[in-house]
Amino acid sequence: MATDDLKAVLRRERVPPRASLLIESMRDIGYSLQTAVSDVIDNSITAGARNIELLADTTSDVPAIGLIDDGSGMSESELLEAMRPGTRSPLEDRPDHDLGRFGLGLKTASFSQCRRLTVVTRKAGITSCAAWDLDTVAETDEWYVEFPDSTAGTPWADRLQQDGTLVVWEKLDRLVDPRNEADRRNLVRQIDETASHLELVFHRFLAGEPGLKRVSIFLNGRRLKPFDPFHSRHLATTFGDEEVFRLGDGEIRIQPVTLPHHKKVTADEWNRYAGPEGYIKNQGFYLYREKRLIIHGTWFNLARQSELTKLSRVRIDMPNGMDAEWKIDVKKASAQPPAPVRDRLRRIIEVIGAGSRRAYTSRGRKLVSDNRLPVWTRSQDKNQISYGLNPDHPAFSHFSNTLGDEQKREFARLLDLIASTIPIDTFFADVSSHPESVSTRMLDEEAFAGLVTQTYLTLKSGDLSDDDVRLMMSSAEPFRSNWKAAEEAISVLARGNEG
Ligand SMILES: Nc1ncnc2c1ncn2[C@@H]1O[C@H](COP(=O)(O)OP(=O)(O)OP(=O)(O)O)[C@@H](O)[C@H]1O
Ligand SMILES: [Mg+2]
C-alpha cells in the first residue's frame, strides 16, 4: 500500500459483519411473497428460461415453495458464486435483457420468506447443489454455504430434466406455521395473489412481443395468463403519441394510453381492468425495466390520482443501464424518475389532464343542451357549479298551478330544499368506485303515465302544436329514455283531445 494513502489514517481495524446477525437483518428489507418470487423469476428469465414453474406444497408437514426453470443452469463454481451475497457489483454494466443489478436478489428474496434456501442446478449434464441454512449460520456465526451429499431430500429435485435450475425454499417461518390450519389457508391465498402479480409483472414475457421471446410460467401446472393493464387489444382503448427521450446512452419511451369508458366494455372487463385497488389507484405511470414491470399506479408525486384521469395509464420503458438514475431498489419494486425525465413527465400529465377535462365538460354541455326541458338544471358561476330542480319543467309547473299562492311558495321552497341537499359526496364516491352499479331509479308505470299526461296537458295549454309537444317531450327526461312508452301514451291523449 502506498504510504501516501495512509497519511490521514491513524490505524485501520477489520470490522467484518457478524454473519449470524447480518444475515438475519437481510431478511427485512421489505419483500413480500409477490416481490420475492418475482426477483427469483428475474434470474430464470435472464438465464434464458422458456418455461418456469412455481411449485407450492402447502399441505405436507414441511411446506415448501419451489421455482424450477429450463434456463442455462450453472456449473458448481458458478453456483457457489451465485450463493454469495453481493456476487456482482451494482456498478458493473450488464448485457441488455439482464434483469439483475445488485448480485443480491436470490439471497435477499429467499431469506425474506424462508430459513433454508437450496439451489439445485444442471449444466452440460452435471448437477450441482448448494444450500444456505440460516440456522447453521446462526450456530456457527460463519458465512457457510452447505453442499449436500445428495439431492434426494430436496423437494422437486427429480423434476430437473435437462439444463436448468431449481430454487427451493424450506423452513417457511415467515409464511406458515404448519400446525396452524388458518395459516395454511392464508398461504394458499397468498400464492394465488402471487400468481396474479406475476401475470401483471411479466405480462409482456407471457404474451411475447417483437424482440422478446415468449416465456411460460406455471403455478402447480396451471399456465398463467398475461394481464395487460392497458387493455391494448380493445378497440375503444386510445393511444396518445409515443415520446422517445434520450438520457445518456439510453432511450426512454413513453406511451400514454386511455382505457375504454365503462359504457364501452362489459361489466366483467370493467372490473378486471380496475384491478383489486380500482381505477383511481391504478391510474398513472407503469414503469418497465427491460420489459419487466417495476412499479405502477403512481404519478411519481407529480400529480394527484383523480377521478378525472382515472382511465389514464402511461407506459414508460427504460433499459437496465439507468438503474442508479432511477433509484431502482434491490427488490425491483420502487423507482424515482431522474430530474430531466420528471419535467417531461410533468408535461405529459398536463396534456392528459387537459384532454380529460375537455372530454368531461363537452359531455356535460351536451347533456344539458340536448335536453330542452330538463328536470335538473346545471349552472356554473366562475368555479362554482351547482344543480337545481327546474320549476319550469311541466311536471312541476302543472302541479304548482293547482296550488294556492301560499302553497305555491311552499312548493318552491321544497324544490330548493331537495336541490340543496343532493348527497354529492356519496354519489361521487359511488360513481368512482363502481360506476356500473349506479343508475337512476325507474319510475313505476303509473307514475310515469301520470307524468306524461301532466306534461302533455301543460304543454298543450301553451298553444303548442301536437308535433311541437312531441318534439319537446322526446328531448326531455324521463320521456327521452322511455320514448316508446311515452309516445304511445301521448297518442292516446292526442286522440282523446281530438274527440
Ligand atoms: N435461475 C438461474 N439460472 C442461472 N443462473 C442464475 C440463476 N439464478 C441466479 N443465477 C446466477 O446467480 C447470480 C446471482 O443472482 P442474484 O439474484 O443474487 O443477483 P443478480 O441477479 O445478479 O442481481 P439482483 O440482486 O439485482 O437480482 C446471477 O447473476 C446469475 O449469474
Ligand atoms: Mg437476481
PDB file of C-alpha atoms and ligand atoms in Angstrom, residues 39 43-44 47 69 72-74 82 87-88 94 99-107 165 332, ligand 1:
ATOM      1  CA  ASP A  39     -36.998 -11.480  -8.062  1.00  0.00           C
ATOM      2  CA  ASN A  43     -32.937 -14.739 -12.650  1.00  0.00           C
ATOM      3  CA  SER A  44     -34.628 -17.524 -14.600  1.00  0.00           C
ATOM      4  CA  ALA A  47     -30.747 -17.274 -17.770  1.00  0.00           C
ATOM      5  CA  ASP A  69     -36.587 -23.249 -14.849  1.00  0.00           C
ATOM      6  CA  SER A  72     -28.791 -22.171 -18.846  1.00  0.00           C
ATOM      7  CA  GLY A  73     -28.148 -23.740 -15.428  1.00  0.00           C
ATOM      8  CA  MET A  74     -24.846 -23.242 -13.580  1.00  0.00           C
ATOM      9  CA  ALA A  82     -24.445 -17.233  -7.177  1.00  0.00           C
ATOM     10  CA  THR A  87     -21.758 -11.572  -6.022  1.00  0.00           C
ATOM     11  CA  ARG A  88     -21.620  -8.802  -8.625  1.00  0.00           C
ATOM     12  CA  ARG A  94     -24.862  -5.587 -17.666  1.00  0.00           C
ATOM     13  CA  LEU A  99     -32.934  -8.251 -15.204  1.00  0.00           C
ATOM     14  CA  GLY A 100     -30.402  -8.234 -12.311  1.00  0.00           C
ATOM     15  CA  ARG A 101     -28.343  -5.405 -10.855  1.00  0.00           C
ATOM     16  CA  PHE A 102     -27.119  -5.979  -7.302  1.00  0.00           C
ATOM     17  CA  GLY A 103     -25.849  -9.545  -7.041  1.00  0.00           C
ATOM     18  CA  LEU A 104     -28.185  -9.967  -4.059  1.00  0.00           C
ATOM     19  CA  GLY A 105     -31.698 -10.858  -5.196  1.00  0.00           C
ATOM     20  CA  LEU A 106     -31.551 -14.638  -4.955  1.00  0.00           C
ATOM     21  CA  LYS A 107     -30.405 -14.446  -1.343  1.00  0.00           C
ATOM     22  CA  THR A 165     -32.142 -24.509 -12.103  1.00  0.00           C
ATOM     23  CA  LYS A 332     -37.087  -4.063  -8.160  1.00  0.00           C
TER      24      LYS A 332
HETATM   25  N1  LIG B   1     -32.036 -19.483 -12.246  1.00  0.00           N
HETATM   26  C1  LIG B   1     -30.758 -19.163 -12.513  1.00  0.00           C
HETATM   27  N2  LIG B   1     -30.140 -19.678 -13.615  1.00  0.00           N
HETATM   28  C2  LIG B   1     -28.864 -19.357 -13.897  1.00  0.00           C
HETATM   29  N3  LIG B   1     -28.107 -18.529 -13.150  1.00  0.00           N
HETATM   30  C3  LIG B   1     -28.648 -17.990 -12.054  1.00  0.00           C
HETATM   31  C4  LIG B   1     -29.993 -18.274 -11.674  1.00  0.00           C
HETATM   32  N4  LIG B   1     -30.276 -17.597 -10.537  1.00  0.00           N
HETATM   33  C5  LIG B   1     -29.150 -16.918 -10.214  1.00  0.00           C
HETATM   34  N5  LIG B   1     -28.160 -17.136 -11.124  1.00  0.00           N
HETATM   35  C6  LIG B   1     -26.826 -16.545 -11.102  1.00  0.00           C
HETATM   36  O1  LIG B   1     -26.616 -16.061  -9.801  1.00  0.00           O
HETATM   37  C7  LIG B   1     -26.263 -14.697  -9.812  1.00  0.00           C
HETATM   38  C8  LIG B   1     -26.751 -14.046  -8.555  1.00  0.00           C
HETATM   39  O2  LIG B   1     -28.150 -13.896  -8.593  1.00  0.00           O
HETATM   40  P1  LIG B   1     -28.829 -12.765  -7.709  1.00  0.00           P
HETATM   41  O3  LIG B   1     -30.258 -12.762  -7.986  1.00  0.00           O
HETATM   42  O4  LIG B   1     -28.392 -12.943  -6.309  1.00  0.00           O
HETATM   43  O5  LIG B   1     -28.149 -11.430  -8.241  1.00  0.00           O
HETATM   44  P2  LIG B   1     -28.346 -10.724  -9.656  1.00  0.00           P
HETATM   45  O6  LIG B   1     -29.463 -11.339 -10.398  1.00  0.00           O
HETATM   46  O7  LIG B   1     -27.019 -10.703 -10.330  1.00  0.00           O
HETATM   47  O8  LIG B   1     -28.715  -9.234  -9.219  1.00  0.00           O
HETATM   48  P3  LIG B   1     -30.019  -8.766  -8.385  1.00  0.00           P
HETATM   49  O9  LIG B   1     -29.572  -8.638  -6.967  1.00  0.00           O
HETATM   50  O10 LIG B   1     -30.343  -7.454  -8.971  1.00  0.00           O
HETATM   51  O11 LIG B   1     -31.063  -9.798  -8.564  1.00  0.00           O
HETATM   52  C9  LIG B   1     -26.846 -14.165 -11.094  1.00  0.00           C
HETATM   53  O12 LIG B   1     -26.126 -13.027 -11.547  1.00  0.00           O
HETATM   54  C10 LIG B   1     -26.695 -15.350 -12.033  1.00  0.00           C
HETATM   55  O13 LIG B   1     -25.409 -15.363 -12.574  1.00  0.00           O
END
